[in-house]
Amino acid sequence: MKRILLFVLTNVAVVAVLGIVASLLGVNRYLTSGGLHLGALLGYALVMGFGGAIISLLISKPMAKWTSGVQIIEQPRNQDEAWIVDTVRKFADKSGIGMPEVGIFEGEPNAFATGAFKNSALVAVSTGLLQSMTHEEIEAVIAHEVAHIANGDMVTMTLIQGVMNTFVVFLSRVIAYAVDSFLRKGDSENSGPSMAYTITAIVLDILLGFVAAIIVAWFSRQREFRADAGAAQLMGRKQPMINALARLGGVHPAELPKSIAAMGIAGGMGQWFSTHPPIEERIAALQNASH
């Protein structure tokens, strides 16, 4: 319940901030007496589309810590924690990125990487992962998450999401204006938009939002294959990653908050909206890889 409430409140706050920014920039006045001002609409769409994606990226690390209950390892308290930190450092050095923060969270087998910048990211693993896997398999999972960071996946997905958001906001309002103009053909008394415009824009925001989500999910699935290959490269061989995926395929992965689910290690349902390919496809891709 806390996660859902936090997610809703965060989105309300982001939309409110973007609305204020749009007002200050004057890009929210795209409906004029002379018709639809496409330049102003594009500016509004860019502010709302990229603004939301960028804000989500910037707050991703603190949100991940809070919603997942991640305990950052400031000073290792035991050999396991020291080993995890050393493993992350080893792969970070090998990837040429700054040392990420390292944390542990309670839950079934899973792990994720998040953060706005390569050199100040976060890698977190669950207690279930540590308890159910061998050290070699855990290493592969950590390598997978470090590969996400090294590949710049957080920023890439933010840009893709921003483009899709902008597309949805812009196109829905252009179509809504066209529908409204058609329905009010010959009406010269009222030059402002009618209720038909508002309803059409809302419906299209939802429908086009689903299309955008499918496209973003497709990009996310391709990024997972790349991170698996990156893990194999960091490990020097692909079998540990294959073993880790096979083990994950036989358990129920932890449910990650929506804000960080796309950076998790666990496989998805294999449907259009899944951010992760089926485990079987990921294993097959690794097995067929040349290295």
Short mmCIF file of N, CA and C in Angstrom, two decimals, residues 103-252:
data_model
loop_
_atom_site.label_atom_id
_atom_site.label_comp_id
_atom_site.label_asym_id
_atom_site.label_seq_id
_atom_site.Cartn_x
_atom_site.Cartn_y
_atom_site.Cartn_z
N GLY A 103 23.82 -2.11 -2.20
CA GLY A 103 22.83 -2.30 -1.15
C GLY A 103 22.19 -3.67 -1.20
N ILE A 104 21.50 -3.99 -0.11
CA ILE A 104 20.77 -5.25 0.01
C ILE A 104 19.34 -4.93 0.41
N PHE A 105 18.38 -5.65 -0.17
CA PHE A 105 16.99 -5.48 0.24
C PHE A 105 16.34 -6.83 0.50
N GLU A 106 15.37 -6.84 1.39
CA GLU A 106 14.66 -8.07 1.73
C GLU A 106 13.74 -8.47 0.59
N GLY A 107 13.71 -9.77 0.28
CA GLY A 107 12.80 -10.22 -0.76
C GLY A 107 13.27 -11.48 -1.44
N GLU A 108 12.44 -11.98 -2.34
CA GLU A 108 12.78 -13.16 -3.12
C GLU A 108 13.86 -12.80 -4.15
N PRO A 109 14.42 -13.80 -4.84
CA PRO A 109 15.57 -13.57 -5.71
C PRO A 109 15.36 -12.48 -6.76
N ASN A 110 16.13 -11.43 -6.68
CA ASN A 110 16.13 -10.37 -7.67
C ASN A 110 17.29 -9.42 -7.42
N ALA A 111 17.51 -8.52 -8.37
CA ALA A 111 18.55 -7.51 -8.25
C ALA A 111 18.22 -6.40 -9.23
N PHE A 112 18.74 -5.22 -9.01
CA PHE A 112 18.51 -4.13 -9.95
C PHE A 112 19.63 -3.12 -9.87
N ALA A 113 19.73 -2.34 -10.94
CA ALA A 113 20.66 -1.20 -10.98
C ALA A 113 19.85 0.02 -11.37
N THR A 114 20.16 1.15 -10.78
CA THR A 114 19.43 2.37 -11.11
C THR A 114 20.31 3.57 -10.81
N GLY A 115 19.84 4.74 -11.22
CA GLY A 115 20.61 5.96 -11.02
C GLY A 115 20.72 6.76 -12.30
N ALA A 116 20.85 8.06 -12.16
CA ALA A 116 20.87 8.95 -13.33
C ALA A 116 22.21 8.98 -14.05
N PHE A 117 23.29 8.66 -13.34
CA PHE A 117 24.62 8.83 -13.92
C PHE A 117 25.45 7.55 -13.75
N LYS A 118 26.29 7.27 -14.74
CA LYS A 118 27.12 6.07 -14.73
C LYS A 118 28.02 5.99 -13.51
N ASN A 119 28.54 7.13 -13.09
CA ASN A 119 29.54 7.12 -12.03
C ASN A 119 28.96 7.31 -10.63
N SER A 120 27.64 7.30 -10.53
CA SER A 120 27.02 7.39 -9.20
C SER A 120 25.73 6.60 -9.15
N ALA A 121 25.79 5.37 -9.65
CA ALA A 121 24.62 4.52 -9.73
C ALA A 121 24.45 3.70 -8.44
N LEU A 122 23.47 2.82 -8.46
CA LEU A 122 23.19 1.93 -7.33
C LEU A 122 23.00 0.52 -7.85
N VAL A 123 23.64 -0.44 -7.21
CA VAL A 123 23.41 -1.85 -7.48
C VAL A 123 22.90 -2.48 -6.20
N ALA A 124 21.74 -3.12 -6.28
CA ALA A 124 21.16 -3.74 -5.09
C ALA A 124 20.76 -5.19 -5.39
N VAL A 125 21.01 -6.04 -4.43
CA VAL A 125 20.65 -7.46 -4.56
C VAL A 125 19.76 -7.84 -3.39
N SER A 126 18.88 -8.80 -3.62
CA SER A 126 17.95 -9.21 -2.57
C SER A 126 18.55 -10.30 -1.69
N THR A 127 17.99 -10.43 -0.50
CA THR A 127 18.44 -11.49 0.41
C THR A 127 18.12 -12.85 -0.19
N GLY A 128 16.99 -12.94 -0.91
CA GLY A 128 16.62 -14.21 -1.54
C GLY A 128 17.62 -14.64 -2.58
N LEU A 129 18.17 -13.69 -3.32
CA LEU A 129 19.18 -13.99 -4.33
C LEU A 129 20.43 -14.54 -3.66
N LEU A 130 20.85 -13.90 -2.59
CA LEU A 130 22.07 -14.31 -1.88
C LEU A 130 21.93 -15.70 -1.26
N GLN A 131 20.72 -16.03 -0.88
CA GLN A 131 20.49 -17.32 -0.21
C GLN A 131 20.27 -18.48 -1.17
N SER A 132 19.86 -18.16 -2.40
CA SER A 132 19.46 -19.24 -3.32
C SER A 132 20.47 -19.53 -4.42
N MET A 133 21.51 -18.70 -4.55
CA MET A 133 22.46 -18.88 -5.64
C MET A 133 23.87 -19.12 -5.14
N THR A 134 24.67 -19.73 -6.01
CA THR A 134 26.08 -19.90 -5.70
C THR A 134 26.80 -18.56 -5.90
N HIS A 135 28.01 -18.45 -5.39
CA HIS A 135 28.77 -17.21 -5.55
C HIS A 135 28.99 -16.88 -7.03
N GLU A 136 29.24 -17.88 -7.83
CA GLU A 136 29.48 -17.65 -9.25
C GLU A 136 28.24 -17.11 -9.93
N GLU A 137 27.07 -17.64 -9.57
CA GLU A 137 25.82 -17.17 -10.16
C GLU A 137 25.50 -15.74 -9.69
N ILE A 138 25.76 -15.45 -8.43
CA ILE A 138 25.55 -14.09 -7.92
C ILE A 138 26.48 -13.13 -8.64
N GLU A 139 27.71 -13.56 -8.87
CA GLU A 139 28.66 -12.72 -9.62
C GLU A 139 28.10 -12.38 -10.99
N ALA A 140 27.50 -13.37 -11.65
CA ALA A 140 26.93 -13.16 -12.98
C ALA A 140 25.79 -12.15 -12.93
N VAL A 141 24.95 -12.26 -11.91
CA VAL A 141 23.84 -11.32 -11.75
C VAL A 141 24.36 -9.90 -11.52
N ILE A 142 25.36 -9.78 -10.67
CA ILE A 142 25.96 -8.46 -10.40
C ILE A 142 26.60 -7.91 -11.68
N ALA A 143 27.27 -8.77 -12.43
CA ALA A 143 27.88 -8.35 -13.69
C ALA A 143 26.81 -7.85 -14.66
N HIS A 144 25.67 -8.51 -14.67
CA HIS A 144 24.54 -8.09 -15.52
C HIS A 144 24.10 -6.68 -15.15
N GLU A 145 23.97 -6.41 -13.86
CA GLU A 145 23.54 -5.07 -13.43
C GLU A 145 24.59 -4.01 -13.72
N VAL A 146 25.85 -4.35 -13.52
CA VAL A 146 26.93 -3.41 -13.84
C VAL A 146 26.96 -3.14 -15.35
N ALA A 147 26.66 -4.16 -16.14
CA ALA A 147 26.61 -3.98 -17.60
C ALA A 147 25.50 -2.98 -17.97
N HIS A 148 24.38 -3.04 -17.27
CA HIS A 148 23.31 -2.06 -17.49
C HIS A 148 23.84 -0.64 -17.30
N ILE A 149 24.58 -0.45 -16.23
CA ILE A 149 25.13 0.88 -15.92
C ILE A 149 26.13 1.30 -16.98
N ALA A 150 27.06 0.39 -17.30
CA ALA A 150 28.11 0.69 -18.28
C ALA A 150 27.53 1.00 -19.66
N ASN A 151 26.43 0.33 -20.00
CA ASN A 151 25.78 0.55 -21.29
C ASN A 151 24.96 1.84 -21.33
N GLY A 152 24.80 2.47 -20.16
CA GLY A 152 24.00 3.69 -20.10
C GLY A 152 22.52 3.43 -20.30
N ASP A 153 22.07 2.26 -19.85
CA ASP A 153 20.69 1.88 -20.11
C ASP A 153 19.67 2.78 -19.42
N MET A 154 19.98 3.30 -18.24
CA MET A 154 19.04 4.16 -17.54
C MET A 154 18.75 5.42 -18.36
N VAL A 155 19.81 6.02 -18.90
CA VAL A 155 19.65 7.23 -19.70
C VAL A 155 18.97 6.90 -21.04
N THR A 156 19.38 5.80 -21.66
CA THR A 156 18.78 5.40 -22.94
C THR A 156 17.28 5.21 -22.80
N MET A 157 16.86 4.48 -21.76
CA MET A 157 15.44 4.23 -21.56
C MET A 157 14.69 5.52 -21.24
N THR A 158 15.36 6.44 -20.56
CA THR A 158 14.74 7.74 -20.26
C THR A 158 14.47 8.51 -21.54
N LEU A 159 15.46 8.52 -22.45
CA LEU A 159 15.30 9.22 -23.72
C LEU A 159 14.20 8.60 -24.57
N ILE A 160 14.16 7.28 -24.60
CA ILE A 160 13.12 6.59 -25.36
C ILE A 160 11.74 6.90 -24.77
N GLN A 161 11.65 6.85 -23.44
CA GLN A 161 10.39 7.16 -22.78
C GLN A 161 9.98 8.61 -23.05
N GLY A 162 10.95 9.52 -23.03
CA GLY A 162 10.67 10.92 -23.31
C GLY A 162 10.12 11.13 -24.71
N VAL A 163 10.73 10.46 -25.70
CA VAL A 163 10.25 10.55 -27.08
C VAL A 163 8.83 10.03 -27.19
N MET A 164 8.57 8.88 -26.55
CA MET A 164 7.23 8.30 -26.60
C MET A 164 6.20 9.19 -25.90
N ASN A 165 6.57 9.74 -24.75
CA ASN A 165 5.65 10.64 -24.04
C ASN A 165 5.31 11.85 -24.89
N THR A 166 6.34 12.43 -25.54
CA THR A 166 6.13 13.60 -26.39
C THR A 166 5.21 13.26 -27.55
N PHE A 167 5.44 12.10 -28.16
CA PHE A 167 4.61 11.62 -29.26
C PHE A 167 3.15 11.51 -28.81
N VAL A 168 2.92 10.94 -27.65
CA VAL A 168 1.56 10.74 -27.14
C VAL A 168 0.87 12.09 -26.89
N VAL A 169 1.54 12.98 -26.19
CA VAL A 169 0.94 14.29 -25.86
C VAL A 169 0.65 15.09 -27.12
N PHE A 170 1.59 15.14 -28.04
CA PHE A 170 1.43 15.94 -29.26
C PHE A 170 0.33 15.38 -30.16
N LEU A 171 0.44 14.09 -30.49
CA LEU A 171 -0.49 13.49 -31.45
C LEU A 171 -1.92 13.45 -30.91
N SER A 172 -2.07 13.16 -29.63
CA SER A 172 -3.42 13.07 -29.07
C SER A 172 -4.15 14.40 -29.15
N ARG A 173 -3.42 15.48 -28.96
CA ARG A 173 -4.05 16.81 -28.99
C ARG A 173 -4.30 17.29 -30.42
N VAL A 174 -3.44 16.91 -31.35
CA VAL A 174 -3.68 17.25 -32.75
C VAL A 174 -4.93 16.54 -33.25
N ILE A 175 -5.05 15.26 -32.94
CA ILE A 175 -6.23 14.49 -33.37
C ILE A 175 -7.48 15.00 -32.66
N ALA A 176 -7.35 15.29 -31.36
CA ALA A 176 -8.50 15.79 -30.60
C ALA A 176 -9.00 17.11 -31.19
N TYR A 177 -8.08 17.96 -31.60
CA TYR A 177 -8.46 19.25 -32.20
C TYR A 177 -9.17 19.02 -33.54
N ALA A 178 -8.66 18.07 -34.32
CA ALA A 178 -9.27 17.76 -35.62
C ALA A 178 -10.68 17.22 -35.43
N VAL A 179 -10.85 16.32 -34.45
CA VAL A 179 -12.18 15.76 -34.15
C VAL A 179 -13.13 16.86 -33.69
N ASP A 180 -12.65 17.71 -32.80
CA ASP A 180 -13.46 18.80 -32.27
C ASP A 180 -13.89 19.76 -33.39
N SER A 181 -12.95 20.08 -34.27
CA SER A 181 -13.25 20.98 -35.39
C SER A 181 -14.28 20.37 -36.33
N PHE A 182 -14.18 19.07 -36.56
CA PHE A 182 -15.14 18.39 -37.44
C PHE A 182 -16.54 18.39 -36.84
N LEU A 183 -16.63 18.09 -35.53
CA LEU A 183 -17.93 18.04 -34.87
C LEU A 183 -18.59 19.42 -34.78
N ARG A 184 -17.76 20.46 -34.78
CA ARG A 184 -18.31 21.80 -34.63
C ARG A 184 -18.28 22.59 -35.93
N LYS A 185 -18.26 21.88 -37.03
CA LYS A 185 -18.23 22.50 -38.34
C LYS A 185 -19.43 23.45 -38.52
N GLY A 186 -19.16 24.65 -38.92
CA GLY A 186 -20.24 25.61 -39.14
C GLY A 186 -20.64 26.38 -37.90
N ASP A 187 -20.07 26.01 -36.73
CA ASP A 187 -20.37 26.72 -35.49
C ASP A 187 -19.41 27.90 -35.35
N SER A 188 -19.89 29.09 -35.57
CA SER A 188 -19.02 30.27 -35.53
C SER A 188 -19.15 31.06 -34.24
N GLU A 189 -20.05 30.63 -33.37
CA GLU A 189 -20.30 31.38 -32.14
C GLU A 189 -19.23 31.14 -31.08
N ASN A 190 -18.75 29.92 -30.99
CA ASN A 190 -17.79 29.57 -29.93
C ASN A 190 -16.49 29.08 -30.55
N SER A 191 -15.45 29.83 -30.36
CA SER A 191 -14.18 29.46 -30.98
C SER A 191 -13.31 28.59 -30.09
N GLY A 192 -13.67 28.44 -28.83
CA GLY A 192 -12.89 27.64 -27.90
C GLY A 192 -13.17 26.16 -28.06
N PRO A 193 -12.32 25.31 -27.49
CA PRO A 193 -12.53 23.86 -27.60
C PRO A 193 -13.75 23.41 -26.80
N SER A 194 -14.43 22.41 -27.29
CA SER A 194 -15.61 21.87 -26.61
C SER A 194 -15.21 20.69 -25.74
N MET A 195 -16.21 20.09 -25.10
CA MET A 195 -15.96 18.91 -24.27
C MET A 195 -15.44 17.76 -25.12
N ALA A 196 -15.81 17.74 -26.40
CA ALA A 196 -15.35 16.66 -27.29
C ALA A 196 -13.83 16.66 -27.39
N TYR A 197 -13.23 17.85 -27.40
CA TYR A 197 -11.77 17.95 -27.46
C TYR A 197 -11.15 17.30 -26.23
N THR A 198 -11.65 17.66 -25.06
CA THR A 198 -11.10 17.15 -23.80
C THR A 198 -11.23 15.64 -23.71
N ILE A 199 -12.43 15.14 -24.02
CA ILE A 199 -12.68 13.69 -23.94
C ILE A 199 -11.80 12.93 -24.92
N THR A 200 -11.73 13.45 -26.16
CA THR A 200 -10.90 12.78 -27.18
C THR A 200 -9.43 12.76 -26.78
N ALA A 201 -8.93 13.88 -26.24
CA ALA A 201 -7.53 13.96 -25.83
C ALA A 201 -7.23 12.96 -24.72
N ILE A 202 -8.14 12.84 -23.75
CA ILE A 202 -7.94 11.90 -22.64
C ILE A 202 -7.93 10.46 -23.14
N VAL A 203 -8.90 10.12 -23.99
CA VAL A 203 -8.99 8.76 -24.53
C VAL A 203 -7.74 8.42 -25.34
N LEU A 204 -7.29 9.37 -26.17
CA LEU A 204 -6.10 9.12 -26.99
C LEU A 204 -4.84 9.05 -26.14
N ASP A 205 -4.78 9.85 -25.06
CA ASP A 205 -3.64 9.75 -24.15
C ASP A 205 -3.51 8.32 -23.63
N ILE A 206 -4.64 7.72 -23.31
CA ILE A 206 -4.64 6.35 -22.78
C ILE A 206 -4.27 5.35 -23.87
N LEU A 207 -4.95 5.44 -25.03
CA LEU A 207 -4.72 4.47 -26.11
C LEU A 207 -3.30 4.56 -26.66
N LEU A 208 -2.85 5.79 -26.95
CA LEU A 208 -1.50 5.97 -27.47
C LEU A 208 -0.46 5.65 -26.40
N GLY A 209 -0.84 5.84 -25.13
CA GLY A 209 0.05 5.48 -24.03
C GLY A 209 0.35 3.99 -24.03
N PHE A 210 -0.65 3.18 -24.37
CA PHE A 210 -0.45 1.73 -24.45
C PHE A 210 0.50 1.39 -25.59
N VAL A 211 0.32 2.06 -26.74
CA VAL A 211 1.21 1.83 -27.88
C VAL A 211 2.64 2.20 -27.51
N ALA A 212 2.79 3.35 -26.83
CA ALA A 212 4.12 3.79 -26.40
C ALA A 212 4.75 2.79 -25.44
N ALA A 213 3.93 2.27 -24.53
CA ALA A 213 4.44 1.30 -23.55
C ALA A 213 4.95 0.03 -24.24
N ILE A 214 4.28 -0.40 -25.31
CA ILE A 214 4.71 -1.57 -26.06
C ILE A 214 6.07 -1.33 -26.70
N ILE A 215 6.25 -0.12 -27.27
CA ILE A 215 7.52 0.22 -27.92
C ILE A 215 8.65 0.30 -26.90
N VAL A 216 8.38 0.95 -25.77
CA VAL A 216 9.40 1.07 -24.71
C VAL A 216 9.78 -0.31 -24.19
N ALA A 217 8.78 -1.17 -24.01
CA ALA A 217 9.04 -2.53 -23.52
C ALA A 217 9.90 -3.31 -24.50
N TRP A 218 9.67 -3.11 -25.80
CA TRP A 218 10.48 -3.80 -26.81
C TRP A 218 11.94 -3.38 -26.69
N PHE A 219 12.18 -2.08 -26.57
CA PHE A 219 13.55 -1.59 -26.40
C PHE A 219 14.17 -2.16 -25.13
N SER A 220 13.37 -2.26 -24.07
CA SER A 220 13.87 -2.78 -22.80
C SER A 220 14.29 -4.24 -22.95
N ARG A 221 13.52 -5.01 -23.70
CA ARG A 221 13.87 -6.43 -23.90
C ARG A 221 15.19 -6.58 -24.67
N GLN A 222 15.40 -5.72 -25.67
CA GLN A 222 16.66 -5.79 -26.41
C GLN A 222 17.83 -5.44 -25.50
N ARG A 223 17.61 -4.50 -24.59
CA ARG A 223 18.64 -4.06 -23.66
C ARG A 223 19.01 -5.18 -22.68
N GLU A 224 18.03 -6.03 -22.36
CA GLU A 224 18.31 -7.17 -21.47
C GLU A 224 19.27 -8.17 -22.11
N PHE A 225 19.05 -8.45 -23.40
CA PHE A 225 19.96 -9.35 -24.11
C PHE A 225 21.38 -8.79 -24.09
N ARG A 226 21.48 -7.47 -24.29
CA ARG A 226 22.80 -6.83 -24.32
C ARG A 226 23.47 -6.90 -22.95
N ALA A 227 22.68 -6.72 -21.88
CA ALA A 227 23.25 -6.79 -20.53
C ALA A 227 23.68 -8.22 -20.20
N ASP A 228 22.93 -9.21 -20.68
CA ASP A 228 23.34 -10.61 -20.48
C ASP A 228 24.68 -10.87 -21.16
N ALA A 229 24.81 -10.37 -22.39
CA ALA A 229 26.07 -10.53 -23.12
C ALA A 229 27.20 -9.79 -22.41
N GLY A 230 26.86 -8.61 -21.86
CA GLY A 230 27.86 -7.84 -21.12
C GLY A 230 28.33 -8.57 -19.88
N ALA A 231 27.41 -9.25 -19.21
CA ALA A 231 27.77 -10.03 -18.02
C ALA A 231 28.72 -11.17 -18.40
N ALA A 232 28.42 -11.84 -19.51
CA ALA A 232 29.28 -12.93 -19.97
C ALA A 232 30.68 -12.41 -20.29
N GLN A 233 30.74 -11.23 -20.87
CA GLN A 233 32.04 -10.64 -21.21
C GLN A 233 32.82 -10.27 -19.94
N LEU A 234 32.14 -9.69 -18.96
CA LEU A 234 32.80 -9.32 -17.71
C LEU A 234 33.27 -10.55 -16.94
N MET A 235 32.49 -11.63 -17.03
CA MET A 235 32.85 -12.87 -16.33
C MET A 235 33.95 -13.63 -17.08
N GLY A 236 34.07 -13.36 -18.38
CA GLY A 236 35.05 -14.09 -19.18
C GLY A 236 34.49 -15.36 -19.78
N ARG A 237 33.27 -15.72 -19.43
CA ARG A 237 32.58 -16.87 -20.00
C ARG A 237 31.10 -16.72 -19.75
N LYS A 238 30.29 -17.41 -20.54
CA LYS A 238 28.85 -17.20 -20.49
C LYS A 238 28.09 -18.17 -19.59
N GLN A 239 28.72 -19.29 -19.19
CA GLN A 239 28.00 -20.31 -18.43
C GLN A 239 27.46 -19.82 -17.09
N PRO A 240 28.20 -19.00 -16.32
CA PRO A 240 27.64 -18.52 -15.05
C PRO A 240 26.34 -17.72 -15.23
N MET A 241 26.26 -16.90 -16.28
CA MET A 241 25.03 -16.15 -16.54
C MET A 241 23.91 -17.08 -16.96
N ILE A 242 24.24 -18.08 -17.75
CA ILE A 242 23.23 -19.08 -18.15
C ILE A 242 22.71 -19.81 -16.92
N ASN A 243 23.62 -20.20 -16.03
CA ASN A 243 23.20 -20.90 -14.81
C ASN A 243 22.32 -20.02 -13.92
N ALA A 244 22.68 -18.75 -13.83
CA ALA A 244 21.90 -17.82 -13.00
C ALA A 244 20.50 -17.64 -13.57
N LEU A 245 20.40 -17.51 -14.89
CA LEU A 245 19.09 -17.35 -15.53
C LEU A 245 18.25 -18.60 -15.35
N ALA A 246 18.89 -19.76 -15.49
CA ALA A 246 18.17 -21.02 -15.33
C ALA A 246 17.62 -21.15 -13.91
N ARG A 247 18.40 -20.73 -12.95
CA ARG A 247 17.94 -20.80 -11.57
C ARG A 247 16.79 -19.82 -11.33
N LEU A 248 16.91 -18.62 -11.90
CA LEU A 248 15.84 -17.64 -11.77
C LEU A 248 14.56 -18.12 -12.44
N GLY A 249 14.71 -18.90 -13.49
CA GLY A 249 13.53 -19.42 -14.19
C GLY A 249 12.74 -20.40 -13.38
N GLY A 250 13.36 -20.94 -12.34
CA GLY A 250 12.66 -21.92 -11.52
C GLY A 250 12.12 -21.37 -10.22
N VAL A 251 12.23 -20.04 -10.02
CA VAL A 251 11.74 -19.42 -8.78
C VAL A 251 10.82 -18.27 -9.13
N HIS A 252 10.19 -17.72 -8.10
CA HIS A 252 9.32 -16.56 -8.29
C HIS A 252 10.11 -15.31 -7.95
#
